[in-house]
Amino acid sequence: MTIHSFQPAPPLAADGAALAQALQRASVGKESLVCVTGPAALTAMLWLARRGFQRAVLASSGGIRPGEPADALLVPHACSGDEIRSLLSTGGWLREGGMLIVQTASGQSDGGPGDPSAALAALGFELHCKLTDKGRTVLIARRAGSDGFKKAA
């Protein structure tokens, strides 16, 4: 039996406490180069700026990246596995060992073809932890190396 929520979970960017917890669990500090992308990126950027994350940069999902690979990529809105694949397929967002923090769309973590965890594994990410709170699921994964990007190409 599948239960569908008619009201989507609020974006991670709209919940400062949840965003702080995700950054802490990913070991992302104020000195880290954090690349933020997606429809909720501006909200997340305001939160980061107010808390002293001076190296946070806004990136469009169209492929514009900072001059150097980021320590962390923050995608603070609900994504499906296909959206994650599309966003990460070009590589280069994150350095090796960099952390990805991404909110998943509700009902997507069921092991099916759109499962974001499977998409991350196929792209060379190792799942670090999964946070579930207030109807929202956030995956934190470490970029294992460039082999995953070669497989996806």
Tab-separated table of C-alpha atoms in Angstrom:
chain	number	residue	atom	x	y	z
A	1	MET	CA	0.000	0.000	0.000
A	2	THR	CA	1.322	3.422	-0.933
A	3	ILE	CA	0.257	6.563	0.882
A	4	HIS	CA	0.427	9.776	-1.116
A	5	SER	CA	0.666	13.132	0.572
A	6	PHE	CA	-1.364	15.869	-1.080
A	7	GLN	CA	0.725	18.527	0.595
A	8	PRO	CA	4.407	18.384	-0.321
A	9	ALA	CA	7.012	18.545	2.402
A	10	PRO	CA	8.368	22.058	2.873
A	11	PRO	CA	11.785	22.612	1.326
A	12	LEU	CA	14.785	22.063	3.549
A	13	ALA	CA	15.727	25.704	2.966
A	14	ALA	CA	12.565	26.823	4.789
A	15	ASP	CA	13.500	25.048	8.037
A	16	GLY	CA	16.618	26.567	9.596
A	17	ALA	CA	16.890	23.935	12.327
A	18	ALA	CA	16.726	21.073	9.822
A	19	LEU	CA	19.221	22.806	7.528
A	20	ALA	CA	21.613	23.343	10.437
A	21	GLN	CA	21.306	19.674	11.415
A	22	ALA	CA	21.986	18.503	7.851
A	23	LEU	CA	25.064	20.731	7.543
A	24	GLN	CA	26.360	19.508	10.900
A	25	ARG	CA	25.818	15.831	10.003
A	26	ALA	CA	27.680	16.437	6.726
A	27	SER	CA	30.553	18.138	8.629
A	28	VAL	CA	30.092	21.327	6.588
A	29	GLY	CA	31.529	24.325	8.419
A	30	LYS	CA	31.476	28.063	7.850
A	31	GLU	CA	34.847	27.868	6.093
A	32	SER	CA	33.595	25.267	3.577
A	33	LEU	CA	32.924	26.158	-0.054
A	34	VAL	CA	29.195	25.404	-0.331
A	35	CYS	CA	27.494	25.413	-3.725
A	36	VAL	CA	23.699	25.873	-3.495
A	37	THR	CA	21.350	25.138	-6.387
A	38	GLY	CA	17.665	24.680	-7.189
A	39	PRO	CA	14.395	26.569	-6.738
A	40	ALA	CA	14.898	26.965	-2.965
A	41	ALA	CA	18.544	28.058	-3.321
A	42	LEU	CA	17.920	31.759	-2.624
A	43	THR	CA	16.214	30.977	0.676
A	44	ALA	CA	19.099	28.707	1.665
A	45	MET	CA	21.653	31.334	0.595
A	46	LEU	CA	19.998	33.943	2.855
A	47	TRP	CA	20.099	31.532	5.776
A	48	LEU	CA	23.760	30.661	5.114
A	49	ALA	CA	24.777	34.317	4.732
A	50	ARG	CA	23.101	35.279	8.004
A	51	ARG	CA	25.061	32.565	9.787
A	52	GLY	CA	28.498	33.452	8.446
A	53	PHE	CA	28.934	30.968	5.588
A	54	GLN	CA	30.941	33.472	3.537
A	55	ARG	CA	32.075	30.922	0.946
A	56	ALA	CA	28.548	29.859	-0.027
A	57	VAL	CA	27.880	30.405	-3.736
A	58	LEU	CA	24.706	30.265	-5.774
A	59	ALA	CA	24.830	28.037	-8.852
A	60	SER	CA	22.187	27.590	-11.486
A	61	SER	CA	21.051	24.073	-12.254
A	62	GLY	CA	22.024	24.774	-15.873
A	63	GLY	CA	25.617	23.837	-15.178
A	64	ILE	CA	27.300	27.037	-13.999
A	65	ARG	CA	29.765	26.010	-11.322
A	66	PRO	CA	32.165	27.870	-9.044
A	67	GLY	CA	35.799	28.179	-10.174
A	68	GLU	CA	36.858	25.292	-7.949
A	69	PRO	CA	34.986	22.126	-6.973
A	70	ALA	CA	32.915	22.678	-3.845
A	71	ASP	CA	33.310	21.016	-0.462
A	72	ALA	CA	29.529	20.597	-0.348
A	73	LEU	CA	26.623	20.780	-2.775
A	74	LEU	CA	23.308	21.731	-1.191
A	75	VAL	CA	20.078	20.989	-3.062
A	76	PRO	CA	17.450	22.243	-0.580
A	77	HIS	CA	14.284	21.244	-2.428
A	78	ALA	CA	12.553	17.919	-3.064
A	79	CYS	CA	14.193	16.005	-5.942
A	80	SER	CA	13.383	12.750	-7.664
A	81	GLY	CA	16.079	10.278	-8.653
A	82	ASP	CA	15.861	11.511	-12.242
A	83	GLU	CA	16.364	15.129	-11.159
A	84	ILE	CA	19.401	14.116	-9.120
A	85	ARG	CA	20.850	12.219	-12.096
A	86	SER	CA	20.315	15.224	-14.343
A	87	LEU	CA	21.839	17.640	-11.850
A	88	LEU	CA	24.928	15.539	-11.136
A	89	SER	CA	25.513	13.915	-14.539
A	90	THR	CA	27.972	16.572	-15.684
A	91	GLY	CA	30.218	16.088	-12.624
A	92	GLY	CA	32.571	18.764	-11.451
A	93	TRP	CA	30.269	20.230	-8.788
A	94	LEU	CA	32.065	18.531	-5.923
A	95	ARG	CA	35.626	17.648	-5.086
A	96	GLU	CA	36.426	14.030	-4.294
A	97	GLY	CA	35.206	13.416	-0.764
A	98	GLY	CA	32.796	16.371	-1.024
A	99	MET	CA	29.371	16.086	0.563
A	100	LEU	CA	26.007	16.237	-1.185
A	101	ILE	CA	22.964	17.297	0.838
A	102	VAL	CA	19.733	16.737	-1.075
A	103	GLN	CA	16.075	16.602	-0.106
A	104	THR	CA	14.191	13.786	-1.806
A	105	ALA	CA	10.648	13.874	-3.134
A	106	SER	CA	8.135	12.065	-0.934
A	107	GLY	CA	7.579	8.432	-1.829
A	108	GLN	CA	10.805	8.213	-3.828
A	109	SER	CA	12.875	6.192	-1.342
A	110	ASP	CA	11.135	2.892	-1.971
A	111	GLY	CA	13.879	1.129	-3.930
A	112	GLY	CA	12.031	1.579	-7.222
A	113	PRO	CA	13.442	2.951	-10.468
A	114	GLY	CA	13.186	6.568	-9.280
A	115	ASP	CA	14.903	5.896	-5.945
A	116	PRO	CA	17.361	8.767	-5.253
A	117	SER	CA	19.667	6.472	-3.243
A	118	ALA	CA	20.117	4.257	-6.303
A	119	ALA	CA	20.779	7.315	-8.467
A	120	LEU	CA	23.465	8.504	-6.067
A	121	ALA	CA	25.143	5.103	-5.964
A	122	ALA	CA	25.181	4.946	-9.772
A	123	LEU	CA	26.882	8.355	-9.865
A	124	GLY	CA	29.658	7.352	-7.476
A	125	PHE	CA	28.274	8.646	-4.180
A	126	GLU	CA	28.320	6.747	-0.891
A	127	LEU	CA	25.302	7.339	1.323
A	128	HIS	CA	26.541	8.843	4.608
A	129	CYS	CA	23.183	9.193	6.351
A	130	LYS	CA	19.470	9.683	5.825
A	131	LEU	CA	17.545	12.230	7.900
A	132	THR	CA	13.753	12.001	8.140
A	133	ASP	CA	11.770	14.682	9.942
A	134	LYS	CA	8.505	16.610	9.434
A	135	GLY	CA	7.595	14.612	6.317
A	136	ARG	CA	10.927	15.484	4.720
A	137	THR	CA	13.748	13.084	3.799
A	138	VAL	CA	17.260	14.418	3.345
A	139	LEU	CA	20.108	12.314	1.982
A	140	ILE	CA	23.708	13.135	2.802
A	141	ALA	CA	26.226	11.420	0.548
A	142	ARG	CA	29.975	11.604	-0.026
A	143	ARG	CA	31.451	11.767	-3.524
A	144	ALA	CA	33.646	8.675	-3.665
A	145	GLY	CA	35.684	9.617	-6.710
A	146	SER	CA	35.528	10.208	-10.433
A	147	ASP	CA	34.717	6.563	-11.297
A	148	GLY	CA	30.986	7.126	-10.712
A	149	PHE	CA	30.905	9.979	-13.194
A	150	LYS	CA	32.676	7.845	-15.806
A	151	LYS	CA	30.072	5.079	-15.303
A	152	ALA	CA	27.200	7.525	-15.758
A	153	ALA	CA	28.622	8.936	-18.996
